[in-house]
Short mmCIF file of C-alpha atoms in Angstrom, two decimals:
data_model
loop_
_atom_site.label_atom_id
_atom_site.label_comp_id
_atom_site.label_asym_id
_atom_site.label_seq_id
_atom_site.Cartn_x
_atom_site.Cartn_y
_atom_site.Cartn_z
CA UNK A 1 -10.39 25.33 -21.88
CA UNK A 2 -7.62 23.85 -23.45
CA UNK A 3 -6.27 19.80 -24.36
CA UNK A 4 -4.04 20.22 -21.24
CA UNK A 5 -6.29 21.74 -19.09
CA UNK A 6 -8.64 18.99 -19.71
CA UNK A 7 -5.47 16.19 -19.08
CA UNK A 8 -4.77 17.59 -16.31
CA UNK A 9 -8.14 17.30 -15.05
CA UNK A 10 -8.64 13.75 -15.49
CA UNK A 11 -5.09 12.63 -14.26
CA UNK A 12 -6.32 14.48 -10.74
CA UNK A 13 -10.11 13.19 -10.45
CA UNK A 14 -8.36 9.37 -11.67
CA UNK A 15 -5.84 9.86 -8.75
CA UNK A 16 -8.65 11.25 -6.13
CA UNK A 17 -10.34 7.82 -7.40
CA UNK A 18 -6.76 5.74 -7.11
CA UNK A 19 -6.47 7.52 -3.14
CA UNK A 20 -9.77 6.85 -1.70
CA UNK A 21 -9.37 3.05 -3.57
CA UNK A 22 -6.14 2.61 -2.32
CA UNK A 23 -7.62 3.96 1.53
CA UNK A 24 -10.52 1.62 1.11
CA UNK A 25 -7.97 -1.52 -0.08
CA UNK A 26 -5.46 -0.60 2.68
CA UNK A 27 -7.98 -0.37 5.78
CA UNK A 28 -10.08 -3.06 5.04
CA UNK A 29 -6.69 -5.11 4.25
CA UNK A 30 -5.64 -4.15 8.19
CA UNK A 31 -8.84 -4.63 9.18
CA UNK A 32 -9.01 -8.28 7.43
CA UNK A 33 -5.56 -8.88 9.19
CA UNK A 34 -6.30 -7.85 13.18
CA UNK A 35 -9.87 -10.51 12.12
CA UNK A 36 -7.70 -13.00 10.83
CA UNK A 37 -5.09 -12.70 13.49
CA UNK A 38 -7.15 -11.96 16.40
CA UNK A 39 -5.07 -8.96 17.48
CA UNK A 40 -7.47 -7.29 20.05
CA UNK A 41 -6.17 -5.73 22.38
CA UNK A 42 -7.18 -7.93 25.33
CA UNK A 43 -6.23 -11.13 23.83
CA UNK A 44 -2.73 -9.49 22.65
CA UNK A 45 -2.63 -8.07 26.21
CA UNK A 46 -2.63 -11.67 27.29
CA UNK A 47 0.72 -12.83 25.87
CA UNK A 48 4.69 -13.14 26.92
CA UNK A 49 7.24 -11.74 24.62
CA UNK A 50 8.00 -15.24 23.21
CA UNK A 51 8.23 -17.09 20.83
CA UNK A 52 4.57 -17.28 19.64
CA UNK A 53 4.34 -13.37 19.82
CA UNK A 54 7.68 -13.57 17.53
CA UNK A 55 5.48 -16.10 15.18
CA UNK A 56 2.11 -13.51 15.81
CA UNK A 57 4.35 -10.48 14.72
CA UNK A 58 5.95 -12.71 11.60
CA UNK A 59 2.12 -13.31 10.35
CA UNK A 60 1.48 -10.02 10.73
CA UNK A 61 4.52 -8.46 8.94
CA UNK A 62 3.91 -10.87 5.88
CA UNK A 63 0.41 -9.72 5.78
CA UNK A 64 0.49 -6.31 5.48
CA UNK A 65 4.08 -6.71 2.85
CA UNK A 66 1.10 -8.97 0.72
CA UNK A 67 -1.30 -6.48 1.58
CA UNK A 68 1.20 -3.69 0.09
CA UNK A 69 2.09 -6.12 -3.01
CA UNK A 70 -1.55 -6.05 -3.87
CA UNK A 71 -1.62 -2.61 -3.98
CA UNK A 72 1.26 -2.21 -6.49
CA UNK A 73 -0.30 -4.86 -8.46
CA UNK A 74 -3.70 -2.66 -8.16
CA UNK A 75 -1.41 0.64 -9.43
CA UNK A 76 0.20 -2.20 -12.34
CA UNK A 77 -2.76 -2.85 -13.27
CA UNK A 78 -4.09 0.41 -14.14
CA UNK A 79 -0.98 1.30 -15.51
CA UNK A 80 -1.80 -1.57 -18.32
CA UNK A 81 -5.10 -0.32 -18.53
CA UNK A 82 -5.00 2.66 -19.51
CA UNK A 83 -1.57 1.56 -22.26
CA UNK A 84 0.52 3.61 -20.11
CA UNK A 85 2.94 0.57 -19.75
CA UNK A 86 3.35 -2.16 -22.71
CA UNK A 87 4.15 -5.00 -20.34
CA UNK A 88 3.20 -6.37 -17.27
CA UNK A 89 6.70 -6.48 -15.88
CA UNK A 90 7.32 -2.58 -16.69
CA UNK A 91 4.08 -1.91 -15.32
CA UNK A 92 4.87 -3.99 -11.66
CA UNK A 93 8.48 -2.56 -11.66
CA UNK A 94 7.16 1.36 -12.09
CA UNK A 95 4.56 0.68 -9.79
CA UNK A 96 6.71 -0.75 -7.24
CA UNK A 97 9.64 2.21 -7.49
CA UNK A 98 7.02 4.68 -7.13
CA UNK A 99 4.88 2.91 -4.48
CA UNK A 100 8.29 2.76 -2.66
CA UNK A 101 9.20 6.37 -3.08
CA UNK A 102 12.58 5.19 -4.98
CA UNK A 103 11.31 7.13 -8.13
CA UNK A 104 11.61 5.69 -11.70
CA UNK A 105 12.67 7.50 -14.55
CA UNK A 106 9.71 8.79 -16.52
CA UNK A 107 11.26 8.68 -19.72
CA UNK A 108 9.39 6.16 -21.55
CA UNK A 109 5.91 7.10 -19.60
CA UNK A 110 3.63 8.64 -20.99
CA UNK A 111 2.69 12.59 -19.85
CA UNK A 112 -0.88 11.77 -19.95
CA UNK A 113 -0.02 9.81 -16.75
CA UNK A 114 2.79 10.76 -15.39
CA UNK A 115 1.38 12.65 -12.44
CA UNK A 116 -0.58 9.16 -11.20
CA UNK A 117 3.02 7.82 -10.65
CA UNK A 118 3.77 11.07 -8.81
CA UNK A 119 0.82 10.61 -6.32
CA UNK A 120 1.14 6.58 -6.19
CA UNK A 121 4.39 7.70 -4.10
CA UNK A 122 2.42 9.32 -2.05
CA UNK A 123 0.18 7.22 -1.70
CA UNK A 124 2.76 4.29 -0.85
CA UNK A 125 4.53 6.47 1.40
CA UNK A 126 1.37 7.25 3.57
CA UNK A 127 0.45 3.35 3.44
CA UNK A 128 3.29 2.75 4.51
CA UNK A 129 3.28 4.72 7.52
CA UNK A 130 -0.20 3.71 8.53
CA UNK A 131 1.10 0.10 8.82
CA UNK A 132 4.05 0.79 10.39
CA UNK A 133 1.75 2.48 13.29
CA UNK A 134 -0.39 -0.84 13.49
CA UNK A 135 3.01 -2.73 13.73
CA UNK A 136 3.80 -0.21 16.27
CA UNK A 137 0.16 -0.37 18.30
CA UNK A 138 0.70 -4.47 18.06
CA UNK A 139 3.88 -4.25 19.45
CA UNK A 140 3.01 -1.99 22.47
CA UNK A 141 0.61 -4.19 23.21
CA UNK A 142 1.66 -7.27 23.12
CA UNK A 143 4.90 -5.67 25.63
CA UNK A 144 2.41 -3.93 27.89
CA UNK A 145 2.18 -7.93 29.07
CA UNK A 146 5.65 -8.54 29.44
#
C-alpha cells in the first residue's frame, strides 16, 4: 500500500467521522429547537397566521442559521486542527464557501485535506435541506389552523 493510498484512507474514515458528527450536531440542534420553541404539532395546530406565528417562524429561522453557523465553526475548527488553515478567519471563510456549496479555490489547501472540503459541501447542502423541510413541516402546520 502506498503514502496515497494510506491519505486517502484517512481523509474518508475523518469525513465518515465529520458526517455522522455533523448528523448528530444537526438533529439534536432541531431537536433542541422544536423543545425550546414548543413546536408540536398540536400546540402549532392551535395558532392564526399572525403576527406571533410571524415572531414563532423568526425564532425559528435564526435558530437553525445559528445552528448552521456552529457547524461551520465545527468544520473551522478542524480545519485549524489539523494546520490545514493558518488562521482562524481563512479557516471560517473556507468552511463557510464550502458548507454553502459556493466552492473556494483550493489553491492554498492542502491535498492532504482537500477532499474534507469536498464532502463538507455535501454535507452543508444536505443540512441544509433537512432544515428547510422542518421550516416547511412548521409552516404547514401552523397554516393547517388558518
Amino acid at each position: 500500500m502506498d503514502g496515497d493510498t494510506i491519505d486517502i484512507g484517512i481523509q474518508m474514515a475523518v469525513s465518515a467521522g465529520l458526517v455522522l458528527l455533523m448528523t448528530v450536531i444537526h438533529g439534536l440542534g432541531l431537536f433542541g429547537i422544536a423543545k425550546v420553541l414548543r413546536l408540536n404539532k398540536e400546540r402549532l395546530e392551535e395558532h392564526d397566521l399572525d403576527f406571533k406565528a410571524l415572531l414563532l417562524m423568526g425564532a425559528v429561522g435564526m435558530s437553525i442559521f445559528a445552528l448552521h453557523i456552529f457547524e461551520i465553526w465545527v468544520f473551522a475548527a478542524f480545519y485549524m486542527a489539523v494546520d490545514a488553515l493558518h488562521s482562524m478567519e481563512d479557516a471560517l471563510f473556507y468552511s463557510a464557501s464550502a458548507y454553502a456549496t459556493l466552492g473556494r479555490p483550493t489553491d492554498f489547501f492542502p491535498e492532504d485535506w482537500r477532499l474534507i472540503g469536498a464532502l463538507e459541501a455535501l454535507v452543508g447542502f444536505v443540512l441544509i435541506g433537512w432544515s428547510t423541510a422542518f421550516i416547511v413541516t412548521t409552516m404547514n402546520r401552523l397554516r393547517r389552523s388558518g
